[in-house]
Coordinates of C-alpha atoms and ligand atoms in Angstrom, one line a residue:
Chain Z
M1 CA 8.7 -10.7 30.5
P2 CA 9.6 -7.6 32.6
R3 CA 7.1 -6.6 35.3
I4 CA 4.7 -3.9 34.2
K5 CA 5.6 -0.6 35.7
S6 CA 2.8 0.5 37.9
L7 CA 1.5 3.9 39.2
E8 CA 2.7 2.7 42.5
D9 CA 6.4 3.3 41.2
L10 CA 5.4 6.7 40.1
K11 CA 4.1 7.6 43.6
K12 CA 7.5 6.5 45.0
I13 CA 9.3 8.7 42.4
K14 CA 6.9 11.6 43.4
E15 CA 7.9 11.2 47.1
N16 CA 11.5 11.0 46.5
A17 CA 11.4 14.1 44.3
K18 CA 9.5 16.2 46.7
D19 CA 12.2 18.4 47.9
L20 CA 13.8 18.7 44.5
T21 CA 10.9 20.4 42.8
S22 CA 10.2 22.8 45.5
A23 CA 13.4 25.0 44.7
R24 CA 11.8 25.3 41.1
S25 CA 11.9 28.0 38.5
E26 CA 14.4 30.8 39.7
G27 CA 17.9 29.9 38.9
K28 CA 16.9 26.5 37.3
T29 CA 18.7 25.3 34.2
R30 CA 16.5 24.9 31.1
V31 CA 17.1 22.8 28.1
V32 CA 14.8 23.6 25.1
I33 CA 14.6 21.2 22.1
G34 CA 13.0 22.3 18.8
M35 CA 10.1 19.9 17.8
G36 CA 8.9 21.3 14.7
T37 CA 8.6 18.9 11.5
C38 CA 12.1 19.6 10.4
G39 CA 13.5 19.0 13.9
I40 CA 11.7 15.9 14.1
A41 CA 12.8 14.9 10.6
A42 CA 16.4 15.5 11.6
G43 CA 16.3 13.4 14.8
A44 CA 15.0 16.0 17.4
R45 CA 13.2 13.2 19.4
K46 CA 16.4 11.1 19.7
V47 CA 18.1 14.0 21.2
M48 CA 15.3 14.6 23.7
D49 CA 15.7 10.8 24.6
A50 CA 19.4 11.4 25.0
V51 CA 19.0 14.4 27.1
L52 CA 16.4 12.7 29.5
A53 CA 18.6 9.8 29.9
E54 CA 21.8 11.7 30.5
L55 CA 20.0 13.8 33.2
E56 CA 18.7 10.8 34.9
K57 CA 22.0 9.0 34.7
R58 CA 23.6 11.8 36.5
G59 CA 20.8 12.5 38.7
L60 CA 20.3 16.1 37.6
H61 CA 16.8 16.6 38.8
D62 CA 16.7 20.2 38.8
V63 CA 17.1 20.7 35.3
T64 CA 13.9 20.9 33.2
V65 CA 13.4 19.8 29.7
E66 CA 11.3 21.7 27.3
T67 CA 10.1 21.6 23.5
T68 CA 9.5 24.5 21.2
G69 CA 8.2 24.5 17.6
C70 CA 9.9 25.6 14.4
I71 CA 11.9 28.8 14.8
G72 CA 13.2 29.0 11.3
M73 CA 16.5 27.6 11.3
C74 CA 15.6 24.4 9.6
Q75 CA 19.1 23.7 8.1
Q76 CA 20.5 23.7 11.6
E77 CA 18.1 21.2 13.1
P78 CA 18.1 19.5 15.6
L79 CA 18.5 22.5 17.7
L80 CA 19.0 22.5 21.5
D81 CA 19.2 25.7 23.8
V82 CA 20.5 25.6 27.2
I83 CA 19.4 28.4 29.4
R84 CA 21.5 28.8 32.5
A85 CA 21.4 31.5 35.3
G86 CA 23.8 34.3 34.4
Q87 CA 24.7 32.8 30.9
G88 CA 21.8 33.8 28.9
R89 CA 20.5 31.4 26.1
I90 CA 22.9 29.4 24.1
T91 CA 21.6 27.6 21.0
Y92 CA 23.4 24.6 19.7
G93 CA 22.8 23.2 16.2
K94 CA 23.0 20.0 14.3
V95 CA 22.9 18.2 17.7
E96 CA 23.4 14.6 17.6
P97 CA 22.5 12.2 20.4
E98 CA 26.3 11.8 20.8
D99 CA 27.0 15.5 21.5
V100 CA 24.5 15.4 24.4
P101 CA 26.6 13.9 27.2
R102 CA 29.2 16.6 26.4
I103 CA 26.8 19.4 26.5
I104 CA 25.3 18.3 29.7
A105 CA 28.7 17.7 31.4
D106 CA 30.4 21.0 30.2
H107 CA 27.5 23.4 29.7
V108 CA 24.8 22.4 32.1
V109 CA 26.9 21.1 34.9
N110 CA 30.0 23.2 34.7
G111 CA 28.9 26.3 32.8
T112 CA 31.4 25.9 30.0
I113 CA 29.9 26.5 26.7
V114 CA 30.6 23.7 24.1
Q115 CA 31.8 26.4 21.4
D116 CA 32.1 24.1 18.5
K117 CA 28.2 23.3 18.5
V118 CA 27.2 27.0 19.2
I119 CA 25.1 28.7 16.4
G120 CA 23.7 31.5 18.4
R121 CA 23.4 33.2 21.5
A122 CA 20.9 35.6 23.3
D123 CA 20.7 37.4 26.7
Chain K
M1 CA 10.8 13.0 5.6
L2 CA 9.5 11.4 8.7
E3 CA 10.7 8.0 9.3
D4 CA 7.8 6.2 11.1
L5 CA 4.3 6.6 12.3
S6 CA 5.5 7.8 15.9
C7 CA 7.4 10.6 14.2
H8 CA 4.3 11.5 12.2
I9 CA 2.2 11.4 15.4
L10 CA 4.7 13.6 17.2
D11 CA 4.6 16.1 14.5
I12 CA 0.8 16.4 14.1
A13 CA 0.4 16.5 17.9
E14 CA 2.7 19.3 18.3
N15 CA 0.4 21.2 15.9
S16 CA -2.4 20.7 18.4
A17 CA -0.2 21.9 21.3
A18 CA 0.9 25.0 19.3
A19 CA -2.9 25.6 18.6
D20 CA -3.3 25.9 22.4
A21 CA -5.4 22.7 22.9
E22 CA -6.4 21.7 26.4
T23 CA -7.0 18.1 25.5
V24 CA -5.5 16.1 22.6
T25 CA -6.9 12.6 22.1
L26 CA -4.8 10.1 19.9
L27 CA -5.8 6.9 18.6
L28 CA -3.8 4.5 16.8
E29 CA -5.7 1.5 15.8
E30 CA -4.1 -1.8 14.3
R31 CA -6.9 -3.9 12.8
R32 CA -5.1 -6.9 11.9
R33 CA -8.3 -8.8 11.0
E34 CA -9.3 -6.2 8.5
N35 CA -5.9 -5.3 7.5
W36 CA -6.1 -1.6 8.2
L37 CA -4.3 1.0 10.4
Y38 CA -6.1 3.9 11.5
L39 CA -4.6 7.0 13.1
S40 CA -6.6 10.0 14.5
V41 CA -5.6 13.1 16.2
E42 CA -8.2 15.4 17.7
D43 CA -7.8 18.6 19.6
D44 CA -9.8 21.5 21.2
G45 CA -7.5 24.1 19.9
R46 CA -8.0 27.2 17.9
G47 CA -8.9 25.4 14.8
M48 CA -8.6 26.8 11.2
D49 CA -11.1 28.4 8.8
E50 CA -12.0 26.6 5.7
E51 CA -9.5 28.4 3.4
R52 CA -6.5 27.6 5.7
C53 CA -7.6 24.2 6.3
A54 CA -7.8 23.5 2.6
R55 CA -4.4 25.1 2.2
V56 CA -2.7 23.1 5.0
Y57 CA -4.2 19.9 3.6
D58 CA -2.7 20.8 0.0
P59 CA -0.1 23.6 0.0
F60 CA -0.5 23.7 -3.8
F61 CA -4.1 24.2 -3.6
T62 CA -3.6 28.0 -4.3
T63 CA -0.7 29.9 -5.8
R64 CA -1.1 32.9 -3.2
T65 CA 1.7 32.7 -0.8
T66 CA 0.6 34.9 1.8
R67 CA 1.9 32.9 4.8
R68 CA 4.1 29.9 4.8
V69 CA 2.4 26.6 5.5
G70 CA 4.3 23.7 6.7
L71 CA 4.8 20.3 5.3
G72 CA 3.8 18.0 8.2
I73 CA 0.3 17.3 7.2
P74 CA 1.1 16.9 3.5
F75 CA 3.8 14.5 4.4
L76 CA 1.5 12.2 6.3
R77 CA -1.2 12.5 3.6
Q78 CA 1.1 11.3 1.0
A79 CA 2.5 8.4 3.3
A80 CA -1.3 7.2 3.7
E81 CA -2.2 7.6 0.1
A82 CA 0.8 5.5 -0.9
C83 CA -0.7 2.9 1.2
D84 CA -4.1 2.8 -0.4
G85 CA -5.2 4.9 2.5
E86 CA -6.3 8.7 2.9
L87 CA -6.0 11.4 5.1
T88 CA -8.8 13.7 6.1
L89 CA -8.6 17.0 8.0
T90 CA -11.7 18.8 9.5
S91 CA -11.3 22.0 11.5
R92 CA -13.6 24.6 12.7
L93 CA -12.3 28.0 14.0
G94 CA -12.4 28.3 17.7
E95 CA -13.6 24.8 18.3
G96 CA -10.8 22.4 17.2
T97 CA -9.4 20.1 14.7
A98 CA -9.5 16.5 13.8
L99 CA -7.1 14.5 11.5
R100 CA -7.6 11.1 10.4
A101 CA -5.4 8.8 8.4
S102 CA -5.7 5.3 7.3
F103 CA -3.1 2.9 5.9
R104 CA -3.4 -0.7 4.4
L105 CA -1.7 -2.6 7.2
D106 CA 0.3 -5.0 5.0
H107 CA 1.2 -2.4 2.4
I108 CA 4.9 -2.8 1.7
D109 CA 5.1 1.2 2.0
R110 CA 3.5 1.5 5.3
P111 CA 5.7 3.2 7.5
P112 CA 6.4 1.1 10.9
V113 CA 4.9 2.2 13.9
G114 CA 8.1 3.2 15.5
D115 CA 8.8 4.4 19.1
I116 CA 5.6 5.4 20.4
A117 CA 6.9 5.6 24.0
A118 CA 9.5 8.2 23.0
T119 CA 6.8 10.3 21.3
L120 CA 4.5 10.3 24.2
V121 CA 7.3 11.1 26.5
T122 CA 8.3 14.0 24.4
L123 CA 4.7 15.2 24.2
L124 CA 4.0 14.9 27.8
A125 CA 7.3 16.4 29.0
G126 CA 7.1 19.2 26.5
N127 CA 3.4 20.0 27.3
P128 CA 2.7 19.0 30.7
R129 CA -0.4 21.2 30.9
I130 CA -2.2 19.7 28.1
R131 CA -4.4 16.6 28.8
W132 CA -3.1 13.8 26.6
I133 CA -5.2 10.8 25.9
Y134 CA -3.6 8.0 23.9
R135 CA -5.4 4.9 22.9
H136 CA -3.6 2.1 21.1
R137 CA -5.6 -0.9 19.8
V138 CA -4.6 -4.1 18.4
D139 CA -7.8 -5.9 17.2
D140 CA -9.6 -6.4 20.6
S141 CA -6.6 -5.4 23.0
E142 CA -6.3 -1.8 24.1
F143 CA -3.9 0.2 26.0
L144 CA -5.0 3.7 27.3
L145 CA -2.9 6.3 28.6
D146 CA -4.5 9.5 30.0
S147 CA -2.2 12.2 31.4
Q148 CA -4.9 13.2 33.9
E149 CA -4.3 9.9 35.6
L150 CA -0.7 10.6 36.0
L151 CA -1.4 13.9 37.4
A152 CA -3.8 12.4 40.0
V153 CA -0.5 10.8 41.4
L154 CA 2.1 13.6 40.6
E155 CA -0.1 16.7 41.3
D156 CA 2.3 19.1 39.9
P157 CA 2.3 19.0 36.1
D158 CA 6.0 20.3 36.1
M159 CA 6.8 16.7 37.5
L160 CA 6.3 15.5 33.9
R161 CA 9.3 17.5 32.8
T162 CA 11.6 15.7 35.2
P163 CA 13.8 13.1 33.9
A164 CA 12.8 10.5 36.5
V165 CA 9.3 10.7 35.7
A166 CA 10.1 10.7 32.0
E167 CA 12.2 7.6 32.4
W168 CA 9.2 5.9 34.2
L169 CA 6.9 6.8 31.6
R170 CA 9.0 5.5 28.8
S171 CA 9.2 1.9 30.2
Y172 CA 5.6 2.2 31.4
I173 CA 4.2 2.7 28.0
A174 CA 6.7 0.3 26.1
E175 CA 5.9 -2.4 28.4
N176 CA 2.2 -1.8 28.1
L177 CA 2.5 -1.7 24.4
E178 CA 4.5 -4.8 24.2
E179 CA 1.8 -6.5 26.3
I180 CA -0.9 -5.9 23.6
G181 CA 1.7 -6.7 20.8
A182 CA 1.7 -3.1 19.3
G183 CA 3.5 -2.8 16.2
G184 CA 4.1 -6.4 16.1
E185 CA 4.3 -6.3 12.3
S186 CA 8.1 -6.3 12.5
I187 CA 8.1 -9.7 14.5
A188 CA 5.9 -11.1 11.6
Q189 CA 8.5 -9.9 9.1
D190 CA 11.3 -11.3 11.2
Q191 CA 9.7 -14.8 11.2
K192 CA 9.3 -14.6 7.5
S193 CA 13.0 -14.0 6.9
Ligands
ADP1 N1 -4.4 21.1 15.1 C1 -4.4 22.3 14.5 N2 -5.0 23.4 15.0 C2 -4.9 24.5 14.5 N3 -4.1 24.9 13.3 C3 -3.2 23.7 12.7 C4 -3.4 22.3 13.2 N4 -2.5 21.7 12.6 C5 -2.0 22.4 11.7 N5 -2.4 23.6 11.8 C6 -2.0 24.8 11.0 O1 -1.3 24.3 9.7 C7 -0.1 24.7 9.7 C8 0.7 23.6 8.9 O2 0.9 22.5 9.6 P1 1.8 21.5 9.2 O3 1.4 21.0 7.9 O4 1.9 20.3 10.3 O5 3.1 22.2 9.2 P2 4.0 22.8 10.4 O6 3.7 22.1 11.5 O7 5.3 22.3 9.9 O8 3.8 24.3 10.2 C9 0.3 24.9 11.2 O9 1.4 25.8 11.0 C10 -1.0 25.5 11.7 O10 -1.2 26.9 11.4

């Protein structure tokens, strides 16, 4: 039986993260995942899991993860947007959990867009 | 179609978030003794008028197609009715919405409970400013998660969006649900085989 995680542990996480959240918003990279009915049915929650796990594994604490509703591109779900300073908004379609490490490593970290998964871009 | 109850909960609760709710209260009750499973989602969002509510409940209720209606609620309704249960949707414009669904627990078609931790992490990280109250009961045992208690520690809601907190939350919920034997029907099924 694993030890039950406690609010004490949460307090520690908070203390460790103090300096990381202070430089918030401006210039921060955002990952946005579509969480409408179609997205969920297509596996968006697993993509969300994979994103959080990958960011945590790489210690990328200055990236925020958000969700959004249906944007009318249901046949392309799961959808994942990366918004990175100076690069606008890139939308990836039919994202599988297996694609996530590549998108994080290439795009979020290095700024190289994963072309074969892109279905849209906006500034 | 949505594969399990945790996916339905995520879908329904996302509607509450989209309706600008400040507080969303979720309850999942496994009443093993009575052989029923109850789900309810209540919010204080913008609500719906009667006509819209009827149409959301049954998209084929009227032939008028003035606005698109989704299929999330009808999917859940269908799942509940397939298990001898029912779904009720009550809403008041400007006050909020309450959805309740029931399932006969041992019905062969009852969707499994699924990954509740992943659903809650997604809801809290995705909507950190909403107060999420999640209650899971298995007969007399209960697990309660209130995001306000987490914020009392974290202070800044945006902390809920950070991977470290999300990972903590996932294990915290999973461990507590395991403690009360949530979704344990799969264990019972394993034993049978
Ligand atoms: N909790 C709620 N509060 C206000 N409106 C709601 C709520 N739940 C559902 N609705 C309305 O009903 C519509 C249909 O919901 P749903 O069947 O889940 O499909 P979808 O979420 O895919 O649009 C929503 O788009 C919204 O307008």
